[in-house]
PDB file of C-alpha atoms in Angstrom:
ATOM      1  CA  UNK E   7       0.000   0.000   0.000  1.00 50.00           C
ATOM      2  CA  UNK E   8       1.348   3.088  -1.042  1.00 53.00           C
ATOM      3  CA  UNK E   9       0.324   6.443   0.017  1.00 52.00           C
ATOM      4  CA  UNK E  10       1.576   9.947  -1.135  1.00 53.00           C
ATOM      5  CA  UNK E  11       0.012  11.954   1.926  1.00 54.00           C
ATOM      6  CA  UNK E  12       2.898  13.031   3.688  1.00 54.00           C
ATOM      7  CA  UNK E  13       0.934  13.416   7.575  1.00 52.00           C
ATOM      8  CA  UNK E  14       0.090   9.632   7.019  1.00 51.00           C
ATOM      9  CA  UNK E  15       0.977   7.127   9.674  1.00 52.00           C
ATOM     10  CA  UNK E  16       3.086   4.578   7.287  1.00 54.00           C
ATOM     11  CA  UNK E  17       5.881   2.765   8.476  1.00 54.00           C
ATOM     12  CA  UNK E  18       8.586   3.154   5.079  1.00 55.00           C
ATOM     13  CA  UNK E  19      11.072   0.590   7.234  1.00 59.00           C
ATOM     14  CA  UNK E  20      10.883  -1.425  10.363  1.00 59.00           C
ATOM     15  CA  UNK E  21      14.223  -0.440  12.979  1.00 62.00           C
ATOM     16  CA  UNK E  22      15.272  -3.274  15.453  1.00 69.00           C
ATOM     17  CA  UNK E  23      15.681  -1.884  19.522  1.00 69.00           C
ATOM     18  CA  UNK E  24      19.370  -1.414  18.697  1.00 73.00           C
ATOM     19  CA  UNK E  25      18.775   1.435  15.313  1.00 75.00           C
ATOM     20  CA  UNK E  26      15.987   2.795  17.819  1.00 71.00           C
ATOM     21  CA  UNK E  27      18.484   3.417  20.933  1.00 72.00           C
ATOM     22  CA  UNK E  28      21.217   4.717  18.500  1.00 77.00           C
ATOM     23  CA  UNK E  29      18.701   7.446  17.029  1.00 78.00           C
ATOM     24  CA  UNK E  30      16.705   8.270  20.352  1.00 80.00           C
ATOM     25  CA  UNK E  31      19.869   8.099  22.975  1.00 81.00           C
ATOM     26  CA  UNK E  32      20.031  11.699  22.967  1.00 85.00           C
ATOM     27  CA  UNK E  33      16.861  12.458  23.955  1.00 84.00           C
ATOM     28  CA  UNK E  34      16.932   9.402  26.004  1.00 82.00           C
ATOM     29  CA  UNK E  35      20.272  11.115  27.729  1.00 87.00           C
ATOM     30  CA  UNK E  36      18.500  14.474  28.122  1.00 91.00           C
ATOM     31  CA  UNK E  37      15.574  13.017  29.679  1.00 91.00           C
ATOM     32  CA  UNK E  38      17.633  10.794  32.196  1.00 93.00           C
ATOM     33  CA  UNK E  39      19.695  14.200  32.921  1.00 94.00           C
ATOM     34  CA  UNK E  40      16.463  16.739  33.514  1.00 94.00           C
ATOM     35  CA  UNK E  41      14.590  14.340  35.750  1.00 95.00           C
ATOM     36  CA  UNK E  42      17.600  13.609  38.076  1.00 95.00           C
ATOM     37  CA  UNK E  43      18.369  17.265  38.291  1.00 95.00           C
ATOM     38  CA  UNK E  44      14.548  17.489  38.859  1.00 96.00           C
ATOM     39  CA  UNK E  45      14.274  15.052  41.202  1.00 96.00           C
ATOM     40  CA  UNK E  46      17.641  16.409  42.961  1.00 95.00           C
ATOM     41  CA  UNK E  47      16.226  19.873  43.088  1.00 95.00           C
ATOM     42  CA  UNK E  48      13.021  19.184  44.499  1.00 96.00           C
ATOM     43  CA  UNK E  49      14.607  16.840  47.314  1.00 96.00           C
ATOM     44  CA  UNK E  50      17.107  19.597  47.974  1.00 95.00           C
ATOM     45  CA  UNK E  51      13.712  22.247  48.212  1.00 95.00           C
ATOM     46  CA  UNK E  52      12.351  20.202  50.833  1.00 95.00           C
ATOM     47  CA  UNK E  53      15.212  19.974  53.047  1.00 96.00           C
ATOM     48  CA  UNK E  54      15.556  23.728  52.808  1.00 96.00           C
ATOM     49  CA  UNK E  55      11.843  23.517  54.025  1.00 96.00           C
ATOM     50  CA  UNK E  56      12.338  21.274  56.791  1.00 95.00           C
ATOM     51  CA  UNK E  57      15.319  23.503  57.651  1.00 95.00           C
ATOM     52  CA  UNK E  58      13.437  26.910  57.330  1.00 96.00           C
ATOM     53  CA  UNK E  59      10.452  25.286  59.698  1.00 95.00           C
ATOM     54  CA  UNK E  60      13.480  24.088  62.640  1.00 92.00           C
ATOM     55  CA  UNK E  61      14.056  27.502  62.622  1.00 93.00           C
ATOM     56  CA  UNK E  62      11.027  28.544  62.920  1.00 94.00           C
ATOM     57  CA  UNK E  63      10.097  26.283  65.509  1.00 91.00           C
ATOM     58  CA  UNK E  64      13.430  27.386  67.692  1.00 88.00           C
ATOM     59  CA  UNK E  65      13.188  31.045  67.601  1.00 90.00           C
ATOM     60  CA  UNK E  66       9.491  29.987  68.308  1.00 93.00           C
ATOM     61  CA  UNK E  67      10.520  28.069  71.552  1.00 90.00           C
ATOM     62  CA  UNK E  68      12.998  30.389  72.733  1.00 90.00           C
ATOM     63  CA  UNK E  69      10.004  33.511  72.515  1.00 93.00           C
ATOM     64  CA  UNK E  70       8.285  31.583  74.526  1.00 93.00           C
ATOM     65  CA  UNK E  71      10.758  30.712  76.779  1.00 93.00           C
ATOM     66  CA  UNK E  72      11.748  34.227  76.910  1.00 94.00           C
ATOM     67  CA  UNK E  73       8.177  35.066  77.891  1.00 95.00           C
ATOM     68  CA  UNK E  74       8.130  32.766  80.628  1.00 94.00           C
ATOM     69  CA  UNK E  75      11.318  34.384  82.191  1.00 95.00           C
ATOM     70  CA  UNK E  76       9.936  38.155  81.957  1.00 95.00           C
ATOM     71  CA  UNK E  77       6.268  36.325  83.483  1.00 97.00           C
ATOM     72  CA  UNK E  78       8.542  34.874  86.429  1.00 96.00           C
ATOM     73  CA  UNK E  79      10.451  38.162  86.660  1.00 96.00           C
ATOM     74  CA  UNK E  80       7.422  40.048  87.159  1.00 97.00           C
ATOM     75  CA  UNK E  81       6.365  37.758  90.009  1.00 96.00           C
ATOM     76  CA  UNK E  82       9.547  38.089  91.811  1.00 97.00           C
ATOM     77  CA  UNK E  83      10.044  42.003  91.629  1.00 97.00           C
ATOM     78  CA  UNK E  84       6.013  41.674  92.966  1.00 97.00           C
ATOM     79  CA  UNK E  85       7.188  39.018  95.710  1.00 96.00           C
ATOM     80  CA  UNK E  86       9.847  41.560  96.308  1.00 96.00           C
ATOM     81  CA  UNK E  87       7.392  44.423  97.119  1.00 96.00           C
ATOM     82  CA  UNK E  88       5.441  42.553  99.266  1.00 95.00           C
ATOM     83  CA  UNK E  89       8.516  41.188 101.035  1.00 94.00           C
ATOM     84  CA  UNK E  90       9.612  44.871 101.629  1.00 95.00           C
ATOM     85  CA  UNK E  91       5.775  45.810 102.157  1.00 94.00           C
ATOM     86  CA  UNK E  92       5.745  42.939 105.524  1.00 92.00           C
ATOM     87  CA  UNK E  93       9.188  44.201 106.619  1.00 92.00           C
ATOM     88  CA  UNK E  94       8.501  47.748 107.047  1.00 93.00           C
ATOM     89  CA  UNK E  95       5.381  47.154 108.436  1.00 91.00           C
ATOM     90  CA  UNK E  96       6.519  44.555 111.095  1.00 89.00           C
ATOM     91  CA  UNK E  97       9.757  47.390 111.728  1.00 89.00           C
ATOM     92  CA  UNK E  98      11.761  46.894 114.581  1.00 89.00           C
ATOM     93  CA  UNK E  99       9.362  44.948 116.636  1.00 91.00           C
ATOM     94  CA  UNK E 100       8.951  40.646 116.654  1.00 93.00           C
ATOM     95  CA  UNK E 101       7.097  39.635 113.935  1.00 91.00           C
ATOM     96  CA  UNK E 102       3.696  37.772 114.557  1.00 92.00           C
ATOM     97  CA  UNK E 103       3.666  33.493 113.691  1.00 93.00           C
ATOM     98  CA  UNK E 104       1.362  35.090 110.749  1.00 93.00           C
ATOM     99  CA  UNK E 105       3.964  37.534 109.384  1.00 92.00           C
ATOM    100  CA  UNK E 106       6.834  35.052 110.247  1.00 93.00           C
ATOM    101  CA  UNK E 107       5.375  32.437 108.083  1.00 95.00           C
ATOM    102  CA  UNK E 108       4.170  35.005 105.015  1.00 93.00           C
ATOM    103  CA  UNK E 109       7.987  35.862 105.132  1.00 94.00           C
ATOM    104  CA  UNK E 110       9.214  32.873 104.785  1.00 95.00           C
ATOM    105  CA  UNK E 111       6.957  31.796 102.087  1.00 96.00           C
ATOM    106  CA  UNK E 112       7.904  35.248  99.951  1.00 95.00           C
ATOM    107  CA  UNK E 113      11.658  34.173 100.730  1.00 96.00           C
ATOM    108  CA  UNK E 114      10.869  30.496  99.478  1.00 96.00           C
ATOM    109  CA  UNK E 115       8.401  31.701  96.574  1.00 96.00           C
ATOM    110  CA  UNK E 116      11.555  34.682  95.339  1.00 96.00           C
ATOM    111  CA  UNK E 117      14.121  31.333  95.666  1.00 97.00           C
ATOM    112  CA  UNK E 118      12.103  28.885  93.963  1.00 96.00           C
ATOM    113  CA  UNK E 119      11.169  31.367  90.788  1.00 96.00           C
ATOM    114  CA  UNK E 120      14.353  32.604  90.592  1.00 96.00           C
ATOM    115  CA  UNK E 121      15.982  28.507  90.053  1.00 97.00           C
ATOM    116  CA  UNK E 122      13.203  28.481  87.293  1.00 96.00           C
ATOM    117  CA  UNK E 123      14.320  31.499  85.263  1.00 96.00           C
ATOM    118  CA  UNK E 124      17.736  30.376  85.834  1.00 96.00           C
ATOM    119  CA  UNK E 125      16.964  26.244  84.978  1.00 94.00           C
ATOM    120  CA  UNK E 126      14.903  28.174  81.863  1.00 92.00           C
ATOM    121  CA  UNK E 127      17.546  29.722  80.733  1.00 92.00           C
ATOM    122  CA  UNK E 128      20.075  26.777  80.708  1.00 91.00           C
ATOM    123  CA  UNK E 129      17.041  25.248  77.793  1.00 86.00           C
ATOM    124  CA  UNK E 130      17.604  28.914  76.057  1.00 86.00           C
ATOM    125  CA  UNK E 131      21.080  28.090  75.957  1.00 86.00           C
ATOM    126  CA  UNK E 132      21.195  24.353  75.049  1.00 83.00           C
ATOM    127  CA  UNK E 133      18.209  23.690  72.196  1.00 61.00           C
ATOM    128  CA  UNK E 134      19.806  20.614  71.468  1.00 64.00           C
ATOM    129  CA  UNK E 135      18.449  18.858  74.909  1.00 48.00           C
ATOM    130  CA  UNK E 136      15.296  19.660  74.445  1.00 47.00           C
TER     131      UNK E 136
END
């Protein structure tokens, strides 16, 4: 069958795989080469995502933890007051069991918030551990 028309869909010679290779191994090549670089790129992308969120996520945690030091400062300077507040009121005189104990709590509450700023900021300054 012979046909003139020359958009038809004849076949003027039949190649074996070898003739096909050795004509198409350039483009074959190319392809190979664009989707590894592709496939490189986009792997490399999402590391520089999961990088860009770890960031994120630590200057995230160390806000916070910053917040919970200035919360913690606040309620020592107001432990402080009140400390100050009981001692000039009691003045030279014995303080009461009542004002006795409220002291030493203040004294215990100041101690105990200041080892959690201070334990706080050891996790500001070590982000591995945590």
């Amino acid at each position: 069958m012979d046909f003139d028309y020359p958009y038809s869909l004849q076949i003027k010679e039949v190649m074996d795989v070898k003739e096909l290779f050795d004509k198409w191994k350039t483009v074959v090549a190319f392809t190979i080469v664009v989707v590894g670089a592709t496939t490189g790129f986009i792997a490399w992308a999402e590391e520089q995502q999961l990088l860009i969120e770890a960031k994120q996520q630590l200057i995230h945690n160390e806000m916070y933890q910053e917040g919970r030091i200035s919360h913690k400062e606040l309620q020592v300077d107001q432990y402080r007051r009140e400390l100050k507040r009981v001692l000039d009121y009691i003045g030279d005189r014995e303080p009461t069991l009542r004002e006795a104990r409220d002291l030493e709590w203040l004294d215990e509450e100041i101690a105990r918030l200041r080892q959690e700023i201070e334990d706080i900021r050891v996790i500001i300054a070590t982000p591995d551990d945590h």
